[in-house]
Tab-separated table of C-alpha atoms in Angstrom:
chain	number	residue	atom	x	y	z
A	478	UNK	CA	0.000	0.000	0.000
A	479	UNK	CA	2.514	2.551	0.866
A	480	UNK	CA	5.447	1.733	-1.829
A	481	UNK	CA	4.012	4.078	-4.447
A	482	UNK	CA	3.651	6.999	-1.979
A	483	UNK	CA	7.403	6.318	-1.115
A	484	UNK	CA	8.554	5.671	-4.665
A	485	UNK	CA	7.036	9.703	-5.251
A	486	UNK	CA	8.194	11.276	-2.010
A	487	UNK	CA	11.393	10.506	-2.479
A	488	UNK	CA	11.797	11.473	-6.305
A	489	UNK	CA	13.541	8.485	-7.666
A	490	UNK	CA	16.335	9.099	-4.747
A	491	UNK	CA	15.625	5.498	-3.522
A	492	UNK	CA	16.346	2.000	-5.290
A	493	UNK	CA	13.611	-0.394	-5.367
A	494	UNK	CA	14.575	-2.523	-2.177
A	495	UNK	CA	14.766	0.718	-0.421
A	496	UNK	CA	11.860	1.814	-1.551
A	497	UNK	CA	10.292	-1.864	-0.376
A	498	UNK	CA	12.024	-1.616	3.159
A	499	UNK	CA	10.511	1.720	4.068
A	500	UNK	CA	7.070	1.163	2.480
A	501	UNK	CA	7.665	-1.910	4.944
A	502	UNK	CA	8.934	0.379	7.981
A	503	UNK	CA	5.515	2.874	7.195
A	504	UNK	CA	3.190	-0.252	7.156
A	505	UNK	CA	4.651	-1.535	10.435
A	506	UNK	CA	4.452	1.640	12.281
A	507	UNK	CA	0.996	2.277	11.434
A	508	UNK	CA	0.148	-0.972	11.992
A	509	UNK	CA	1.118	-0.908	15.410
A	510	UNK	CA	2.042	2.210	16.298
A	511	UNK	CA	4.533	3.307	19.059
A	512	UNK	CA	2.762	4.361	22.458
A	513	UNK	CA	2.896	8.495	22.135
A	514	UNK	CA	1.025	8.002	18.842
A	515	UNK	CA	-1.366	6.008	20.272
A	516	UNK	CA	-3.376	9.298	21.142
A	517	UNK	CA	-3.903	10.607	17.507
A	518	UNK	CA	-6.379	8.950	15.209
A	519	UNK	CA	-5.577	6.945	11.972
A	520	UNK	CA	-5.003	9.422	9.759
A	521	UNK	CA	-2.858	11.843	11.817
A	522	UNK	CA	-0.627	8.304	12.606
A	523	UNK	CA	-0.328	7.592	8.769
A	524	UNK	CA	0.174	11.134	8.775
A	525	UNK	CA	3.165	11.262	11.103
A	526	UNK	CA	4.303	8.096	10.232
A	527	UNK	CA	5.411	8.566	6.679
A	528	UNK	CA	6.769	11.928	7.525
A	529	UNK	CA	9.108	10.422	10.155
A	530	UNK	CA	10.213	7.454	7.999
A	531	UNK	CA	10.303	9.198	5.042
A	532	UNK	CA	12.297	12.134	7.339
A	533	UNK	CA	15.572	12.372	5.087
A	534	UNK	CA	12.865	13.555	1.776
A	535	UNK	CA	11.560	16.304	4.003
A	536	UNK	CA	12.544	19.438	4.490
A	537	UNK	CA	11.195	21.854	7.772
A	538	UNK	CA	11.491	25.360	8.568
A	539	UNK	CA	9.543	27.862	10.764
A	540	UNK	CA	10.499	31.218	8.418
A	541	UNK	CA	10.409	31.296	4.876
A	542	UNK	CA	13.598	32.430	4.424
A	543	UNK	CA	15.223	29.545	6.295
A	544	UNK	CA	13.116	27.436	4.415
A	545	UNK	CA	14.612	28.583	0.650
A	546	UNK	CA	18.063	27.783	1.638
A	547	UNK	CA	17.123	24.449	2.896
A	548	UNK	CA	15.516	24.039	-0.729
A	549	UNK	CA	18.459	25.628	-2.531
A	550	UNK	CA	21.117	23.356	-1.044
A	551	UNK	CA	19.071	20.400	-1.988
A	552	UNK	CA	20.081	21.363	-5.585
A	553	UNK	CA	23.779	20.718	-7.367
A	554	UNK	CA	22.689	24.471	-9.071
A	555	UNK	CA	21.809	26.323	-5.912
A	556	UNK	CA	18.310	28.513	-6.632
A	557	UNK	CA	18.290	32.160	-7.016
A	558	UNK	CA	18.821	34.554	-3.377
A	559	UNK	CA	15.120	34.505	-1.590
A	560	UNK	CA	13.413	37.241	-2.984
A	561	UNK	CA	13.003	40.079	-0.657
A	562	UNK	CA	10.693	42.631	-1.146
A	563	UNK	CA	12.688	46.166	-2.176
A	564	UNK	CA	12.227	47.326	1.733
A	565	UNK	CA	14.036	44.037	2.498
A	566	UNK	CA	10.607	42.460	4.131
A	567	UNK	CA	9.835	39.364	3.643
A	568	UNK	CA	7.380	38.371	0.750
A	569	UNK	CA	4.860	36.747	1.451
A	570	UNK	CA	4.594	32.962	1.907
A	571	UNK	CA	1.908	32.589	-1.144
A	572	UNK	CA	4.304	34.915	-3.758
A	573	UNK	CA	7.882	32.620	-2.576
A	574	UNK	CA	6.016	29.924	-3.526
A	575	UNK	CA	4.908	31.204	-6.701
A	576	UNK	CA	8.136	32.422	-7.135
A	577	UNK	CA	9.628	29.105	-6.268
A	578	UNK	CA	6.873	27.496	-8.539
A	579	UNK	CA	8.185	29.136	-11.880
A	580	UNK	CA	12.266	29.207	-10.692
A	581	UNK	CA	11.411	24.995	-10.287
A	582	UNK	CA	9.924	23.962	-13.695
A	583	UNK	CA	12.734	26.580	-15.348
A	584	UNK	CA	14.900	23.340	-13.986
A	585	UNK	CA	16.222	20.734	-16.976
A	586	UNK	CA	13.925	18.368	-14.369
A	587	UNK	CA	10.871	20.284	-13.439
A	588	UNK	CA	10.550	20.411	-9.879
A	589	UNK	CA	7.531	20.482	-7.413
A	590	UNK	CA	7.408	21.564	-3.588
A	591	UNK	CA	4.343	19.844	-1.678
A	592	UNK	CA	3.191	20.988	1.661
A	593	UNK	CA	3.035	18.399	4.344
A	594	UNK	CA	0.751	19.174	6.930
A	595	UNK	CA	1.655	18.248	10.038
A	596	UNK	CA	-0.087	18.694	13.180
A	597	UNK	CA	2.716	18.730	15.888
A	598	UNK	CA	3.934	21.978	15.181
A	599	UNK	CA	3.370	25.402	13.062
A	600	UNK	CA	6.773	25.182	10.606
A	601	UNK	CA	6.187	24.708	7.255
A	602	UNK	CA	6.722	21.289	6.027
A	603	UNK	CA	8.126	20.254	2.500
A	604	UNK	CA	9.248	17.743	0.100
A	605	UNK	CA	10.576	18.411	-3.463
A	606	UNK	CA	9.039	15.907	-5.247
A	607	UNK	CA	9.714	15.526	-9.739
A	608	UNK	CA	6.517	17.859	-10.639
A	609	UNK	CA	5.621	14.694	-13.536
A	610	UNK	CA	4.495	13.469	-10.383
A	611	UNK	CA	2.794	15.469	-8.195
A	612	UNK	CA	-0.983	14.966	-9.730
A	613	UNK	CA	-0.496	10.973	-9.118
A	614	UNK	CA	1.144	12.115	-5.499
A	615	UNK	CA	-1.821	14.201	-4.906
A	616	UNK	CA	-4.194	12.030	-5.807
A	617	UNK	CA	-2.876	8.959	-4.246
A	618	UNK	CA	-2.825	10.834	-0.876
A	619	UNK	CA	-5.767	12.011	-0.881
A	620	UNK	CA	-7.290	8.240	-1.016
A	621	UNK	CA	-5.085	7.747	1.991
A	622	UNK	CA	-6.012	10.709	3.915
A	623	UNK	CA	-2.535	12.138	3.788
A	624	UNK	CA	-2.841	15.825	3.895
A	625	UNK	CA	-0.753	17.399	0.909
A	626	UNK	CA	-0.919	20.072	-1.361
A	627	UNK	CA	0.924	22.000	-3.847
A	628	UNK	CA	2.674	24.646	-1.999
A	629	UNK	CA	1.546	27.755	-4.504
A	630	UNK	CA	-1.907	26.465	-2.886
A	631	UNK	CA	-0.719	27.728	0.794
C-alpha cells in the first residue's frame, strides 16, 4: 500500500529494495504504532508516520527564508537569493512559492514543492518531489487521507 507513496516522495532518490524496506517500515508503524502516537487517530498516525520514515525527503522550517536555503542546497545548481521585497521584508509565503513554482519547472527536471501538513507543530513542512508526479502524489494521498498540497496552494 505505501510503496508508491514512497517511490514519489522521495523522487527516484531510492532503489527499489529501499523503496520496499521503508514502504515496509511505514506499514509496520501504522500498523502498530509506538505508544505516544497512540493518542492521535488513523489518519494523523499515517500522517506522522510517513513523515518520520520518510524524514531524510523532508525538508522543515519555521520562516520562509530559512526554508529557501534548505531548498536551494538540496540542488547541485543552488536557486536564485530569496526574494526580498525592495524594503528588504519578507514576501509573502503565497508569492515565494509562486516564485519558487516558476524558478522549479525553469529546472532541466521540473521540480515540485508539496506541503506536508503536520499537526505537531506550526513550521512549514516540504518535500521536493519531480513535478511529472505530483498529480499521481496528490491524488494517491488524498485516497489515503494524507494531507498534501501543492505549496503555490498555501
Amino acid at each position: 500500500m505505501y510503496t508508491e507513496i514512497v517511490r514519489l516522495l522521495s523522487a527516484g532518490a531510492l532503489d527499489d529494495d529501499a523503496v520496499r524496506e521503508k514502504a515496509a517500515e511505514v506499514d509496520a508503524a501504522v500498523t502498530d504504532p509506538e505508544d505516544w502516537l497512540r493518542d492521535y487517530d488513523p489518519e494523523e498516525i499515517r500522517q506522522l508516520v510517513v513523515e518520520m520514515t520518510l524524514g531524510e525527503f523532508f525538508l522543515i522550517g519555521d520562516k520562509i527564508d530559512e526554508l529557501h536555503e534548505l531548498i536551494s542546497d538540496e540542488f547541485a545548481e543552488p536557486l536564485p537569493p530569496f526574494p526580498y521585497r525592495e524594503d528588504q521584508e519578507k514576501v509573502p509565503s503565497k508569492d515565494y512559492f509562486a516564485w519558487l513554482d516558476a524558478q522549479l519547472l525553469a529546472r532541466p527536471t521540473a521540480w515540485e514543492v508539496v506541503s506536508w501538513h503536520n499537526g505537531l507543530d506550526d513550521n512549514l513542512h516540504v518535500v521536493i518531489v519531480r513535478r511529472s508526479d505530483t498529480d499521481r502524489l496528490l491524488a494517491l494521498a488524498g485516497t489515503m487521507g494524507l494531507r498534501v498540497e501543492r505549496a503555490t496552494a498555501i
